[in-house]
mmCIF file of C-alpha atoms in Angstrom:
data_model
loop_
_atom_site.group_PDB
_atom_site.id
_atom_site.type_symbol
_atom_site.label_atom_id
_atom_site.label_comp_id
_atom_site.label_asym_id
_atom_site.label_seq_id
_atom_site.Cartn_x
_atom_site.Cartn_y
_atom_site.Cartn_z
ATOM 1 C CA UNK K 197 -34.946 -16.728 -14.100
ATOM 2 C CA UNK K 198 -34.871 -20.255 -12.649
ATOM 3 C CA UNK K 199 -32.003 -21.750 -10.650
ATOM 4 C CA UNK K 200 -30.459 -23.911 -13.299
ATOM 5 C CA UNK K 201 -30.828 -21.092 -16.665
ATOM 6 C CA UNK K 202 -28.550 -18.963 -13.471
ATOM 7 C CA UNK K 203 -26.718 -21.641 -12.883
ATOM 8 C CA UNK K 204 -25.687 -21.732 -16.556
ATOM 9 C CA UNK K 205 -25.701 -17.941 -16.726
ATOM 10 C CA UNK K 206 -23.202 -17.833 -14.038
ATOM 11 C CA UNK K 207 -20.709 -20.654 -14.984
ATOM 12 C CA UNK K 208 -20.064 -19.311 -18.570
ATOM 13 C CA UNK K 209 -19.110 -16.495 -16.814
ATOM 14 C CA UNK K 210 -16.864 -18.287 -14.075
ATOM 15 C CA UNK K 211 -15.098 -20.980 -16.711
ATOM 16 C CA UNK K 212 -14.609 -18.065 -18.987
ATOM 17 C CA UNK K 213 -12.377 -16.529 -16.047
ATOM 18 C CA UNK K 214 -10.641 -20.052 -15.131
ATOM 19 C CA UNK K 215 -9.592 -20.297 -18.224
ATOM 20 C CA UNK K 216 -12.344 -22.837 -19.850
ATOM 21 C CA UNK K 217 -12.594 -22.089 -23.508
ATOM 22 C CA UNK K 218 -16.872 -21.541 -24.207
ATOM 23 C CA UNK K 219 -16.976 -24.198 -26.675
ATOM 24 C CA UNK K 220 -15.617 -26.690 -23.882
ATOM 25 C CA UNK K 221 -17.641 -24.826 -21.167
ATOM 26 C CA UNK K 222 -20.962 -25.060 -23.711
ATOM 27 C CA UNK K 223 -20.475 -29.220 -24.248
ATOM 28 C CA UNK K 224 -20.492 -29.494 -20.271
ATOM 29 C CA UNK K 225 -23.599 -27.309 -19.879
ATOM 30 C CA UNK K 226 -25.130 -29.338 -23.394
ATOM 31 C CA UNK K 227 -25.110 -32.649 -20.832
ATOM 32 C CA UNK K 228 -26.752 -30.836 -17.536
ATOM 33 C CA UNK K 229 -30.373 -30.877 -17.380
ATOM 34 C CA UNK K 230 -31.255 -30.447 -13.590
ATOM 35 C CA UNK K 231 -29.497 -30.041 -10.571
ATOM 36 C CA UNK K 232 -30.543 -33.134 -8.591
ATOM 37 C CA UNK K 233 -27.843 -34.286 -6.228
ATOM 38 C CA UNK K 234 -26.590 -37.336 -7.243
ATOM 39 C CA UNK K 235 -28.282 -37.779 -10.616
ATOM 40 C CA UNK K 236 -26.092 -38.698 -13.843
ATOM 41 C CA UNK K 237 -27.183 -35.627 -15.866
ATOM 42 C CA UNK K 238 -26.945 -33.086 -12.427
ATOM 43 C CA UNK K 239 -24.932 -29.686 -12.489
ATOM 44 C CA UNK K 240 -22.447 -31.211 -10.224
ATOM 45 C CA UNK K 241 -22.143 -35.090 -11.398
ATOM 46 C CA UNK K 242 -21.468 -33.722 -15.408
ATOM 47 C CA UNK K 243 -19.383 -31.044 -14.018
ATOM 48 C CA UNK K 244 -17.026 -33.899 -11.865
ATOM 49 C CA UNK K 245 -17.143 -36.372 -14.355
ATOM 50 C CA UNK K 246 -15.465 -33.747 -16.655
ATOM 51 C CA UNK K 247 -12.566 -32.793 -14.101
ATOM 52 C CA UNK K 248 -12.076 -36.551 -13.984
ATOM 53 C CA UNK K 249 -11.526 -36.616 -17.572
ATOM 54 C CA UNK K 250 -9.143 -33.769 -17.992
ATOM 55 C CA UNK K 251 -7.285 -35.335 -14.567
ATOM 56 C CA UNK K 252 -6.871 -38.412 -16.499
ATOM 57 C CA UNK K 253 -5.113 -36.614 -18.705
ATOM 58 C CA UNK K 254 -2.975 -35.382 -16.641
ATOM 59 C CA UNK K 255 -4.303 -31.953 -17.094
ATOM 60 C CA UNK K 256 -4.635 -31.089 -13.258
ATOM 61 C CA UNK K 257 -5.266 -27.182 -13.404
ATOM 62 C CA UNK K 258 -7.728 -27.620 -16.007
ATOM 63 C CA UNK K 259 -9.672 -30.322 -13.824
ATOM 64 C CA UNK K 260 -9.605 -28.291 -10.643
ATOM 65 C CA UNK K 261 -11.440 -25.635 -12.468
ATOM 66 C CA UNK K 262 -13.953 -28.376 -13.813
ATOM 67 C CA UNK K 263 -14.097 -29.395 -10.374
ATOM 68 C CA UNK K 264 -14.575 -25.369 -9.279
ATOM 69 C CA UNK K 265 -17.768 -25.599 -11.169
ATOM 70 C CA UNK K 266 -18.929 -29.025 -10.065
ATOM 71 C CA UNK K 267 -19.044 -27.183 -6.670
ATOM 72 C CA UNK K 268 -20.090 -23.989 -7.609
ATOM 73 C CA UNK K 269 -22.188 -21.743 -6.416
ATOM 74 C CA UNK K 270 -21.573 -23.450 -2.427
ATOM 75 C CA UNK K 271 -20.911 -26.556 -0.756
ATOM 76 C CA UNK K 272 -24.831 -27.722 -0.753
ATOM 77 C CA UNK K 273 -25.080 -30.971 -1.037
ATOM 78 C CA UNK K 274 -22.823 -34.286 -0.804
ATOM 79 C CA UNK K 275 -21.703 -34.461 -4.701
ATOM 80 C CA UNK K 276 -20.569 -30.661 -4.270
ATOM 81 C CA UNK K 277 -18.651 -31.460 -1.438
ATOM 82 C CA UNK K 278 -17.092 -34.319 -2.849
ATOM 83 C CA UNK K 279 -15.869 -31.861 -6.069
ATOM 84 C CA UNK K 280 -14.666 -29.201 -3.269
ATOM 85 C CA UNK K 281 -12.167 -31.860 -1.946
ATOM 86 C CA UNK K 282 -10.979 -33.273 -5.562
ATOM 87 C CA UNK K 283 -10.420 -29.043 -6.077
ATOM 88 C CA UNK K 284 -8.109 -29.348 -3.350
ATOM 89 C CA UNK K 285 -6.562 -32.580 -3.742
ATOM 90 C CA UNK K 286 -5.921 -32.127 -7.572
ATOM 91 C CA UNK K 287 -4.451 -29.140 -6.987
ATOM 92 C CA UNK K 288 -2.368 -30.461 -3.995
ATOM 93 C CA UNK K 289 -0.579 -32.844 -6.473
ATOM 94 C CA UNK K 290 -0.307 -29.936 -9.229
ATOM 95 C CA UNK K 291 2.147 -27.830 -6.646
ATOM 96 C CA UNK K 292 3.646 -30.538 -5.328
ATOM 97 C CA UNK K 293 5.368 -31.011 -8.392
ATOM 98 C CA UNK K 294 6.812 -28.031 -8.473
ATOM 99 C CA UNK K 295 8.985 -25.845 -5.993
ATOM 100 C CA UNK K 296 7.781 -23.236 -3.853
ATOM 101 C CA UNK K 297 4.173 -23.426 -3.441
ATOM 102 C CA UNK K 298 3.270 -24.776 0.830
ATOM 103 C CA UNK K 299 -0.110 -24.936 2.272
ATOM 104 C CA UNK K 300 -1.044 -22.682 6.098
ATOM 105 C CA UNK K 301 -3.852 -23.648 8.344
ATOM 106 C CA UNK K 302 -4.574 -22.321 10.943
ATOM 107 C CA UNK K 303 -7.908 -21.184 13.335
ATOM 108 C CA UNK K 304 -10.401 -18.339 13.059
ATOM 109 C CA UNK K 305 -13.256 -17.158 14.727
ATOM 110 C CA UNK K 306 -15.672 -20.074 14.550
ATOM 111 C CA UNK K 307 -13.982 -21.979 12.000
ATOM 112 C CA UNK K 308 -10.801 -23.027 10.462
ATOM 113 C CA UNK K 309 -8.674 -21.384 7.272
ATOM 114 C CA UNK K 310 -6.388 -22.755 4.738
ATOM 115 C CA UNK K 311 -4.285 -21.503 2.487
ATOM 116 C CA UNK K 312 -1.598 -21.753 -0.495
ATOM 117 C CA UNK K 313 1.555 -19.390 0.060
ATOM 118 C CA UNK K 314 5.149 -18.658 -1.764
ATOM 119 C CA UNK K 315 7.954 -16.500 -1.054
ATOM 120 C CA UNK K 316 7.661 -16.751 2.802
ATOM 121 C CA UNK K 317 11.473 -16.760 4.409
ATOM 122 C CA UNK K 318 12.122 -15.796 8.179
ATOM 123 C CA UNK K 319 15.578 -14.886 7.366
ATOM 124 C CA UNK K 320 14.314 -12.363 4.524
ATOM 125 C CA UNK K 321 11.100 -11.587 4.960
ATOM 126 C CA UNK K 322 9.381 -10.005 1.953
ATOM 127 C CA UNK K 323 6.300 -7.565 1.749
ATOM 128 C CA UNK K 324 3.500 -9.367 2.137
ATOM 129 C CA UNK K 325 0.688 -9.725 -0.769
ATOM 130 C CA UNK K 326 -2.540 -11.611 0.532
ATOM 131 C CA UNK K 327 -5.182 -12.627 -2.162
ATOM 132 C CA UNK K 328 -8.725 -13.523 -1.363
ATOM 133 C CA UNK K 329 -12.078 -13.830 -4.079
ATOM 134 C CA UNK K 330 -15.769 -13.514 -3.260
ATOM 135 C CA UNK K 331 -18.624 -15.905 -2.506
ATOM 136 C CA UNK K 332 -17.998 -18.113 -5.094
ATOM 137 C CA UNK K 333 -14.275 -18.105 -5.385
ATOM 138 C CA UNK K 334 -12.200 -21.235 -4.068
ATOM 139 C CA UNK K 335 -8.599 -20.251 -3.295
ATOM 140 C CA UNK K 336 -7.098 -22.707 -5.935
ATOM 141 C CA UNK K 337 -9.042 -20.244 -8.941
ATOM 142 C CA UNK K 338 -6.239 -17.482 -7.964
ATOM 143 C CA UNK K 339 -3.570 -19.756 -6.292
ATOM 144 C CA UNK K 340 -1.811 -20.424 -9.824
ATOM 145 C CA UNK K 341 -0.945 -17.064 -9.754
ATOM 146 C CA UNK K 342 1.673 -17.886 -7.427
ATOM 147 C CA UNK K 343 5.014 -18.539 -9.338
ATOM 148 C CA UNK K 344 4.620 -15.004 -10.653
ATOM 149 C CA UNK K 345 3.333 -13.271 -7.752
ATOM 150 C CA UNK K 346 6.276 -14.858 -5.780
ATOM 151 C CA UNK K 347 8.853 -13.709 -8.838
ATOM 152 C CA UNK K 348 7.680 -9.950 -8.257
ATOM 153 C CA UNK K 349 9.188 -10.087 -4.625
ATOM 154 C CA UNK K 350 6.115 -11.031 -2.777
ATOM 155 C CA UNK K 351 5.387 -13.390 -0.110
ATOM 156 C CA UNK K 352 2.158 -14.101 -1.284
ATOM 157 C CA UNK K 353 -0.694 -15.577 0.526
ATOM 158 C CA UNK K 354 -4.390 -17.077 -0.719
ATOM 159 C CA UNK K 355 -7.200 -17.628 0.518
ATOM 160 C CA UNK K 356 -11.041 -17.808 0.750
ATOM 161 C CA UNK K 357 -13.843 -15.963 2.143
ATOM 162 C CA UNK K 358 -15.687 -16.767 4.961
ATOM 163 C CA UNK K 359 -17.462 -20.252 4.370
ATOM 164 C CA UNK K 360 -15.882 -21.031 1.094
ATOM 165 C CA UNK K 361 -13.899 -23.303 0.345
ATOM 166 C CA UNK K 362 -12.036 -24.794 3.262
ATOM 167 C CA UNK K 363 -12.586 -21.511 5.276
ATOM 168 C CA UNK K 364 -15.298 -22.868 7.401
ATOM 169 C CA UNK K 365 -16.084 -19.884 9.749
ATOM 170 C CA UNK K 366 -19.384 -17.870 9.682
ATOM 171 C CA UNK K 367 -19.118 -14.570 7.129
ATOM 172 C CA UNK K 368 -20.321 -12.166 10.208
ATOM 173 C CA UNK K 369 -19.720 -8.332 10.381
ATOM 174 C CA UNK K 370 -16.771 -8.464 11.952
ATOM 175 C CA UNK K 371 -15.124 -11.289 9.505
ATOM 176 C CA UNK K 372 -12.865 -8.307 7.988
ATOM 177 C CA UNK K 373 -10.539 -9.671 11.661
ATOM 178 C CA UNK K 374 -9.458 -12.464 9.262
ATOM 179 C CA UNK K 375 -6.755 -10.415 7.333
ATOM 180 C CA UNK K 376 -4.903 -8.725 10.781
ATOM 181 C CA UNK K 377 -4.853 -12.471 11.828
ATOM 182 C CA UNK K 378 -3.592 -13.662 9.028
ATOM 183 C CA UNK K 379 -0.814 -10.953 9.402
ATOM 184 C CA UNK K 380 -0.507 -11.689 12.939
ATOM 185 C CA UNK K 381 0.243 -15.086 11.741
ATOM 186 C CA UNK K 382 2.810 -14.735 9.182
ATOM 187 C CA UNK K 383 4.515 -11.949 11.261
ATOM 188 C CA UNK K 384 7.900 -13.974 11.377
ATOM 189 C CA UNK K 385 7.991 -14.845 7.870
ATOM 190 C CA UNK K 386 7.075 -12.072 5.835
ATOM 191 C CA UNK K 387 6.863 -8.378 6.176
ATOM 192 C CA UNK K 388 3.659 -7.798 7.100
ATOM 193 C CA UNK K 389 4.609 -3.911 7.971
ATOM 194 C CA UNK K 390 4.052 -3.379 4.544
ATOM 195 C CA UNK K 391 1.163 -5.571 2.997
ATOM 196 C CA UNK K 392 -0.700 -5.218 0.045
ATOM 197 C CA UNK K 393 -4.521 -6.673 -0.077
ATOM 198 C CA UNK K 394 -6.196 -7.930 -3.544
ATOM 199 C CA UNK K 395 -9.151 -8.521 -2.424
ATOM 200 C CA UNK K 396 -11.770 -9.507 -5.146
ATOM 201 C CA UNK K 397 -15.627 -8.801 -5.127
ATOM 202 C CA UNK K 398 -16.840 -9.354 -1.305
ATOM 203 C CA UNK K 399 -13.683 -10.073 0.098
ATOM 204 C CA UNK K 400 -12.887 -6.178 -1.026
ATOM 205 C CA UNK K 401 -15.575 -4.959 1.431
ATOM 206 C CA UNK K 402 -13.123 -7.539 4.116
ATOM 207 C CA UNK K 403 -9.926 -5.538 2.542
ATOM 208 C CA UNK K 404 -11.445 -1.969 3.141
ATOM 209 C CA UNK K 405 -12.623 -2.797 6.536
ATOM 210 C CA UNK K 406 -9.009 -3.879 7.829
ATOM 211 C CA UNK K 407 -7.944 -1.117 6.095
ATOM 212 C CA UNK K 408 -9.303 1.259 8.566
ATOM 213 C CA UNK K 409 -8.127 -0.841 11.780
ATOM 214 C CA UNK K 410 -4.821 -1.911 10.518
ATOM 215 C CA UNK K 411 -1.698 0.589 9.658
ATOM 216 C CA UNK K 412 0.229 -2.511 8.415
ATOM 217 C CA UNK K 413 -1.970 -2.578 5.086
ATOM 218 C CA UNK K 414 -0.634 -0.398 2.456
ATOM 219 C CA UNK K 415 -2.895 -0.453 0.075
ATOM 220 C CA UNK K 416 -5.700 -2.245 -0.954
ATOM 221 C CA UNK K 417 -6.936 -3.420 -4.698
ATOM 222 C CA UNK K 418 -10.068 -4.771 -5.814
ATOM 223 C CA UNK K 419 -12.573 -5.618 -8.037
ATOM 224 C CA UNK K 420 -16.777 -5.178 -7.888
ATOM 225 C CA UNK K 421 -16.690 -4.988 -3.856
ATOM 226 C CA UNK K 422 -19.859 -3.877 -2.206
ATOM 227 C CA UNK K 423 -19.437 -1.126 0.297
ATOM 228 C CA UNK K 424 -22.729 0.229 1.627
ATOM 229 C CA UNK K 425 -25.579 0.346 -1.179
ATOM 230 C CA UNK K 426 -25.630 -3.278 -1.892
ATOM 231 C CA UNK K 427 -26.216 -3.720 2.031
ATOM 232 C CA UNK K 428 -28.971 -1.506 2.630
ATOM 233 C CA UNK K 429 -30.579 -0.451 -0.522
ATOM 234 C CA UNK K 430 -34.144 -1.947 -0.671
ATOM 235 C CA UNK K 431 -34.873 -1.120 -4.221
ATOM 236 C CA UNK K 432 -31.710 -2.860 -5.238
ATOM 237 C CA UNK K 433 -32.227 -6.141 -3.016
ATOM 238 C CA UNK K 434 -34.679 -7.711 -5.254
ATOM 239 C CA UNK K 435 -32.695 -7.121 -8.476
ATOM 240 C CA UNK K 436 -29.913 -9.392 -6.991
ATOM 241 C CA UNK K 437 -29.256 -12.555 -8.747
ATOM 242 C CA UNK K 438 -31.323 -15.840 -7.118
ATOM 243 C CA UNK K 439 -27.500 -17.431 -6.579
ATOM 244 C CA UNK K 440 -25.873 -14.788 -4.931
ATOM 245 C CA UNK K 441 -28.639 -14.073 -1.970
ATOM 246 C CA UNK K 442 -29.038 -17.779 -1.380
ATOM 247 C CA UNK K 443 -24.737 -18.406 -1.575
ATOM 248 C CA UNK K 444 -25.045 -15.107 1.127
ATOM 249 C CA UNK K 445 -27.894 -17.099 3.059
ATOM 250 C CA UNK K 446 -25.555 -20.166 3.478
ATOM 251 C CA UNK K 447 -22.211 -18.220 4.314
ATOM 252 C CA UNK K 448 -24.206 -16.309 7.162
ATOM 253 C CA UNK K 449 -25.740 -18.870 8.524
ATOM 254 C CA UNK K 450 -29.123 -17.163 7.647
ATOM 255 C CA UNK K 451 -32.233 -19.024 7.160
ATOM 256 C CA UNK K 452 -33.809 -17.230 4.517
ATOM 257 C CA UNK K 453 -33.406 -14.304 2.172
ATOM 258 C CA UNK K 454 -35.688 -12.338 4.641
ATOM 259 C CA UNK K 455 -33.439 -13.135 7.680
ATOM 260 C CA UNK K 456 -30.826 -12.385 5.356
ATOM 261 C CA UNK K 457 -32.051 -8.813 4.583
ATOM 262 C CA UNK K 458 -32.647 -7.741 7.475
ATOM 263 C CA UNK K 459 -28.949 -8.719 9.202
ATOM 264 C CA UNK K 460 -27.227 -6.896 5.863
ATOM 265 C CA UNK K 461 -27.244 -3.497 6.794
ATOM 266 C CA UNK K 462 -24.943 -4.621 10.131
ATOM 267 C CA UNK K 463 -22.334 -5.481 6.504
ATOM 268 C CA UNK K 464 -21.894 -2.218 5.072
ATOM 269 C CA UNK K 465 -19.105 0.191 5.582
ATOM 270 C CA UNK K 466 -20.047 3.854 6.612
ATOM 271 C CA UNK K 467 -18.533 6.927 5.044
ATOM 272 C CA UNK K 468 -16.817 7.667 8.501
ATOM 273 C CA UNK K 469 -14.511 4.282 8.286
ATOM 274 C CA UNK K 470 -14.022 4.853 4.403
ATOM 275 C CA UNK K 471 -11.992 7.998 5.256
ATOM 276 C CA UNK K 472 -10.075 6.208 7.569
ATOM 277 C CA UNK K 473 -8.300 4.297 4.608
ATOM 278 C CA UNK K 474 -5.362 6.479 4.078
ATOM 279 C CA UNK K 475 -3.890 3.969 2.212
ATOM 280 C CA UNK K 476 -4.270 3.894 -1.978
ATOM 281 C CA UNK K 477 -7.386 1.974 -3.063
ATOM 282 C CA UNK K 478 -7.603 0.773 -6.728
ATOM 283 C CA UNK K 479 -10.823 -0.457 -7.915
ATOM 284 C CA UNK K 480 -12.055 -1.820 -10.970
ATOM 285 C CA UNK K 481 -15.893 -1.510 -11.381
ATOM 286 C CA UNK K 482 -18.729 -3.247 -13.959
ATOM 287 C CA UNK K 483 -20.437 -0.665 -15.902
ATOM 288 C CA UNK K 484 -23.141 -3.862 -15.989
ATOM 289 C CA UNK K 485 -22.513 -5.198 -13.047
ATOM 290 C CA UNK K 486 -25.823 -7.051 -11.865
ATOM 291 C CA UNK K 487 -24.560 -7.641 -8.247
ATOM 292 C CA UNK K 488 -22.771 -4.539 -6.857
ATOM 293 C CA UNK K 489 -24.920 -1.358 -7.212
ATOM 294 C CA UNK K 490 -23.676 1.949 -8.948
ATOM 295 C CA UNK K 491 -24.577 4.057 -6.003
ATOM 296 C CA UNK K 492 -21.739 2.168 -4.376
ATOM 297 C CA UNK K 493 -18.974 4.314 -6.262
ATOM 298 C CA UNK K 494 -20.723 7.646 -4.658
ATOM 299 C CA UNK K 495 -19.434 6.368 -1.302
ATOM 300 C CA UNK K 496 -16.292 5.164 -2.560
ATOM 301 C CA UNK K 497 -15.486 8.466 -3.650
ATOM 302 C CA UNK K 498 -14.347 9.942 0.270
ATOM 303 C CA UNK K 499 -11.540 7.511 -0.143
ATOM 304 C CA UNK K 500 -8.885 10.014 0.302
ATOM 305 C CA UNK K 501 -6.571 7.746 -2.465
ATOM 306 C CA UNK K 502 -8.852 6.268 -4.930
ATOM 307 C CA UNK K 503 -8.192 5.244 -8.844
ATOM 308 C CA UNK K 504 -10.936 3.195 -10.406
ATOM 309 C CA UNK K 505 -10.955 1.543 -13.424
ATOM 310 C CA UNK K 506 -14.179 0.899 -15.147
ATOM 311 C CA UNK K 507 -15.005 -2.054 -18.008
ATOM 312 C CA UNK K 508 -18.202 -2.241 -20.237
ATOM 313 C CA UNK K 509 -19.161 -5.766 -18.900
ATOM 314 C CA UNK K 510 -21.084 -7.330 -15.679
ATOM 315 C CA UNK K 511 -19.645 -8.524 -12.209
ATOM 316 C CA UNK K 512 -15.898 -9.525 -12.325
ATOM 317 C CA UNK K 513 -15.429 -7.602 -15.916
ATOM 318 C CA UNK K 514 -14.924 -11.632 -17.051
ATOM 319 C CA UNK K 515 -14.752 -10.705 -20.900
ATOM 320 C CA UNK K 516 -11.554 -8.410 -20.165
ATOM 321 C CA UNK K 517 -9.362 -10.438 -17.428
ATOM 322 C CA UNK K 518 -6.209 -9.918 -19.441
ATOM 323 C CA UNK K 519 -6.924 -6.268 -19.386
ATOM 324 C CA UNK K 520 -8.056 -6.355 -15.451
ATOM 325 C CA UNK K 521 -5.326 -8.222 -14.153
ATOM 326 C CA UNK K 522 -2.221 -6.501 -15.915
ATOM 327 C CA UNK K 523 -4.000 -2.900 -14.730
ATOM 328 C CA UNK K 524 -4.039 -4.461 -11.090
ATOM 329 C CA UNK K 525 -0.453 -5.912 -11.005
ATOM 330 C CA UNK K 526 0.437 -2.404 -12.649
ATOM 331 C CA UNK K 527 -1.023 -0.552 -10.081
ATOM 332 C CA UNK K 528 0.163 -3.066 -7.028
ATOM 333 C CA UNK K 529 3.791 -2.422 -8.369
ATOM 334 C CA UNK K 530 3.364 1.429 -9.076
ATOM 335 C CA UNK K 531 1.881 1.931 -5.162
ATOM 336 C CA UNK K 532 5.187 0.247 -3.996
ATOM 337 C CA UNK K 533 7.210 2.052 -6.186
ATOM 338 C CA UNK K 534 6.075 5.852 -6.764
ATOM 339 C CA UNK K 535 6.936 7.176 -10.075
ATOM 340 C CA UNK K 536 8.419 3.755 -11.389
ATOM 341 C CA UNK K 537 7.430 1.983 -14.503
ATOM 342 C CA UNK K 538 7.793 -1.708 -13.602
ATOM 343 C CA UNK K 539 7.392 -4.257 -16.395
ATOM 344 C CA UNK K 540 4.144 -5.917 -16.185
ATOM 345 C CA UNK K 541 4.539 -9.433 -18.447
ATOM 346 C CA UNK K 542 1.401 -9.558 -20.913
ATOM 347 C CA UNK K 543 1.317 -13.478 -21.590
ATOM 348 C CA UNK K 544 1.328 -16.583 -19.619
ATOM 349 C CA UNK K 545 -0.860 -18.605 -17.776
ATOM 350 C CA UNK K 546 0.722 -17.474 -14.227
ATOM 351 C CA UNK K 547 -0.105 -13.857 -15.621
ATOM 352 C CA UNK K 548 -3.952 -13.589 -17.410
ATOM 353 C CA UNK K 549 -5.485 -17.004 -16.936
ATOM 354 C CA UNK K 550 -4.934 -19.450 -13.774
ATOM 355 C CA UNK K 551 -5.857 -22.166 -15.770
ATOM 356 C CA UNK K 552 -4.221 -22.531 -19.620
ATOM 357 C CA UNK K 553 -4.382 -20.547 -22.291
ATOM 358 C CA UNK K 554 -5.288 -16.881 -21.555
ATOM 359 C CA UNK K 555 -8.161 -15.699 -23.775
ATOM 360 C CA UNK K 556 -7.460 -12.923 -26.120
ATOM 361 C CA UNK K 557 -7.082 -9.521 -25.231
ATOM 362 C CA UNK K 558 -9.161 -6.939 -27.792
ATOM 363 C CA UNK K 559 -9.761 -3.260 -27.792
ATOM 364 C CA UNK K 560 -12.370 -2.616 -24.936
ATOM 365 C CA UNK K 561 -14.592 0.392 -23.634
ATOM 366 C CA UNK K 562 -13.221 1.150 -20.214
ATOM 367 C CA UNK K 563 -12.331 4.337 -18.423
ATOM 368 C CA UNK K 564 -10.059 5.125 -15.376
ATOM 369 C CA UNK K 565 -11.307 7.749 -12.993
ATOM 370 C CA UNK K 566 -9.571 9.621 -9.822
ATOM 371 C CA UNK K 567 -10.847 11.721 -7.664
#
C-alpha cells in the first residue's frame, strides 16, 4: 500500500474516533490527492483549510480534530506543524470558556511536556486519573473528556506520548519515568497514592512499565498496547503498517526502519516485570488488529489481575468506541469500588465522542476474558 491510500486508510479510522461523521471525513479525503507540503490539494493544507472552516463557525472541538488530522500521522513538515499549534490554540480558547479545565508544563528527560488537567485542589486532593494515547494521539483528542472525568471525583490529567504533540522528549526505553514524574509533580494537588492509568495503545506498554516500579499506581487500563511480541517478533515486523514504523522512526530518533528494528527489542516488557503488576489491568484487544500482534495476549496472561475485553474490529476497536469507553469507565469505577455498581452515563459528547455527536452504538461481537 502506498503512503497516501494509508494515509486515507488511517484517517477514516482516526475521524471516525474524534467524532467526524464518514460522509464529512470522505469530502475532505475527495479534495487530497498527494501529500506535498505546502501544495493546495496536500493531506495537510485540505485537512487545515477544513478546521478553519468549522473554526469559523465557531465549532472549535470539531476544528481541532480537523486540525488532528491535518497533522496526523507526526509533526513532519512545516504545514503539519503549523496544524499541531492551531490543535492547541483552538482548543486553548474552547476551555477557556468554560470552568475548570488549566494547562501543566513542566520538564522531562530530554524534552518538555504539557498537559490539560481538572479537579486538582491542594486542600482536597482527589485520586489521581492520568490519560495518555499512542503515536498518533494529540492530548486535545481525549482532553474533552474532562468535565466528566472531573465529575466522577478525579483529578484528571492528559497528556501525550513521547514526541507527540507538545511532548518533545525522545520515546527511549526508559520513557515509562514520565508517569512517576508526573506523579511526583502533582503530589500536592492530587492524591497520587492512589492513581489510576488509561493508557491507550503505546502509551499502555508506558502504563505497565510504571506499574512495576511504582506502588502509587492502582491500576492500569488500556487499549491495543504492545508488550513484547510487537518488539521482537521478526515475522510480524514486516506486516506493520508503512505509518506506524516510520511515526516510531521519528519518535525514537531512529534513522531508518532498520535502525529502528534493531533498537525495538530494548522496548518490550519481559514476563518477569509483567508479574510485578499486582495491580488490576483491564485491556481491551482487536481481534483485527493490524498493529499489535496476538501473541502479545500470551504474555499478558502472567498478569496476576487481568480482564480483557475483546472487539471484532482492527487497532483502537474505532467502530465500537461507545461500547469501549463505557466498559473502561465501568471498570475504572468498579477497581475503586469493589463490588459496587456505579452508574456509567451512556450519552454525551464528554462520555463516547470527544468531539460532537457520538456515533451509534449497535449489537457487536466482543468477548471478555479473565484469567
Amino acid at each position: 500500500m502506498d503512503h497516501l491510500a494509508e494515509l486515507r486508510e488511517f484517517a477514516l479510522l482516526h475521524a471516525r474516533g474524534q467524532g467526524i461523521a464518514p460522509r464529512r471525513a470522505a469530502r475532505v479525503l475527495s479534495g487530497i490527492d498527494n501529500d506535498d507540503s505546502g501544495d493546495p490539494r496536500s493531506w495537510a493544507t485540505v485537512w487545515t483549510r477544513a478546521g478553519d472552516a468549522a473554526a469559523a463557525r465557531g465549532r472549535l472541538l470539531d476544528a481541532c480534530a480537523h486540525y488532528a488530522l491535518a497533522r496526523f500521522p507526526h509533526h513532519g513538515d512545516a504545514v503539519r506543524r503549523a496544524a499541531g499549534k492551531l490543535v492547541v490554540s483552538t482548543f486553548d480558547t474552547w476551555r477557556r470558556r468554560r470552568k475548570g479545565i488549566v494547562r501543566l508544563e513542566l520538564p522531562f528527560q530530554d524534552g518538555t511536556v504539557a498537559c490539560w488537567a481538572t479537579g486538582l485542589d491542594a486542600a482536597r486532593p482527589r485520586p489521581l486519573l492520568v490519560v495518555t494515547g499512542g503515536i498518533v494521539s494529540v492530548k486535545e483528542q481525549w482532553a474533552p473528556l474532562l468535565p466528566l472525568l472531573g465529575r466522577l471525583g478525579f483529578a484528571a490529567v492528559v497528556g501525550e506520548f513521547p514526541g507527540v504533540g507538545e511532548n518533545t522528549a525522545t520515546y527511549r526505553p526508559d520513557s515509562w519515568r514520565l508517569l512517576p514524574h508526573l506523579m511526583d509533580h502533582l503530589a500536592h494537588r492530587a492524591n497520587v497514592t492512589d492513581t489510576s492509568l488509561l493508557t491507550l495503545s503505546f502509551s499502555g506498554q508506558l502504563g505497565l512499565r510504571a506499574a512495576a516500579e511504582d506502588p502509587r499506581i492502582r491500576r492500569v487500563l488500556t487499549v491495543g498496547a504492545p508488550v513484547g511480541a510487537f518488539f521482537t517478533d521478526p515475522d510480524w515486523w514486516p506486516r506493520v503498517p508503512g505509518i506506524t514504523a516510520d511515526t516510531l522512526c521519528r519518535l525514537t530518533g531512529h534513522a531508518d526502519r532498520a535502525a529502528l528494528w534493531s533498537a525495538l527489542p530494548g522496548f518490550a516488557l519481559t514476563a518477569e516485570q509483567l508479574r510485578r503488576v499486582r495491580v488490576p489491568v483491564r485491556y481491551v484487544a482487536s481481534a483485527r488488529d493490524e498493529i499489535i500482534p496476538a501473541r502479545e495476549q500470551e504474555l499478558l496472561s502472567v498478569l496476576p489481575d487481568l480482564r480483557t475485553r475483546t472487539f471484532d474490529d482492527v487497532h483502537g476497536s474505532p467502530d465500537h468506541l461507545g461500547a469501549m469507553r463505557r466498559w473502561l469507565i465501568g471498570q475504572l469505577l468498579r477497581a475503586r469500588v469493589p463490588g459496587g455498581s456505579p452508574r456509567i452515563p451512556t450519552t454525551g459528547a464528554d462520555t463516547v465522542g470527544p468531539y460532537g455527536t457520538p456515533p451509534p452504538f449497535a449489537p457487536d461481537k466482543t468477548k471478555e476474558t479473565q484469567p
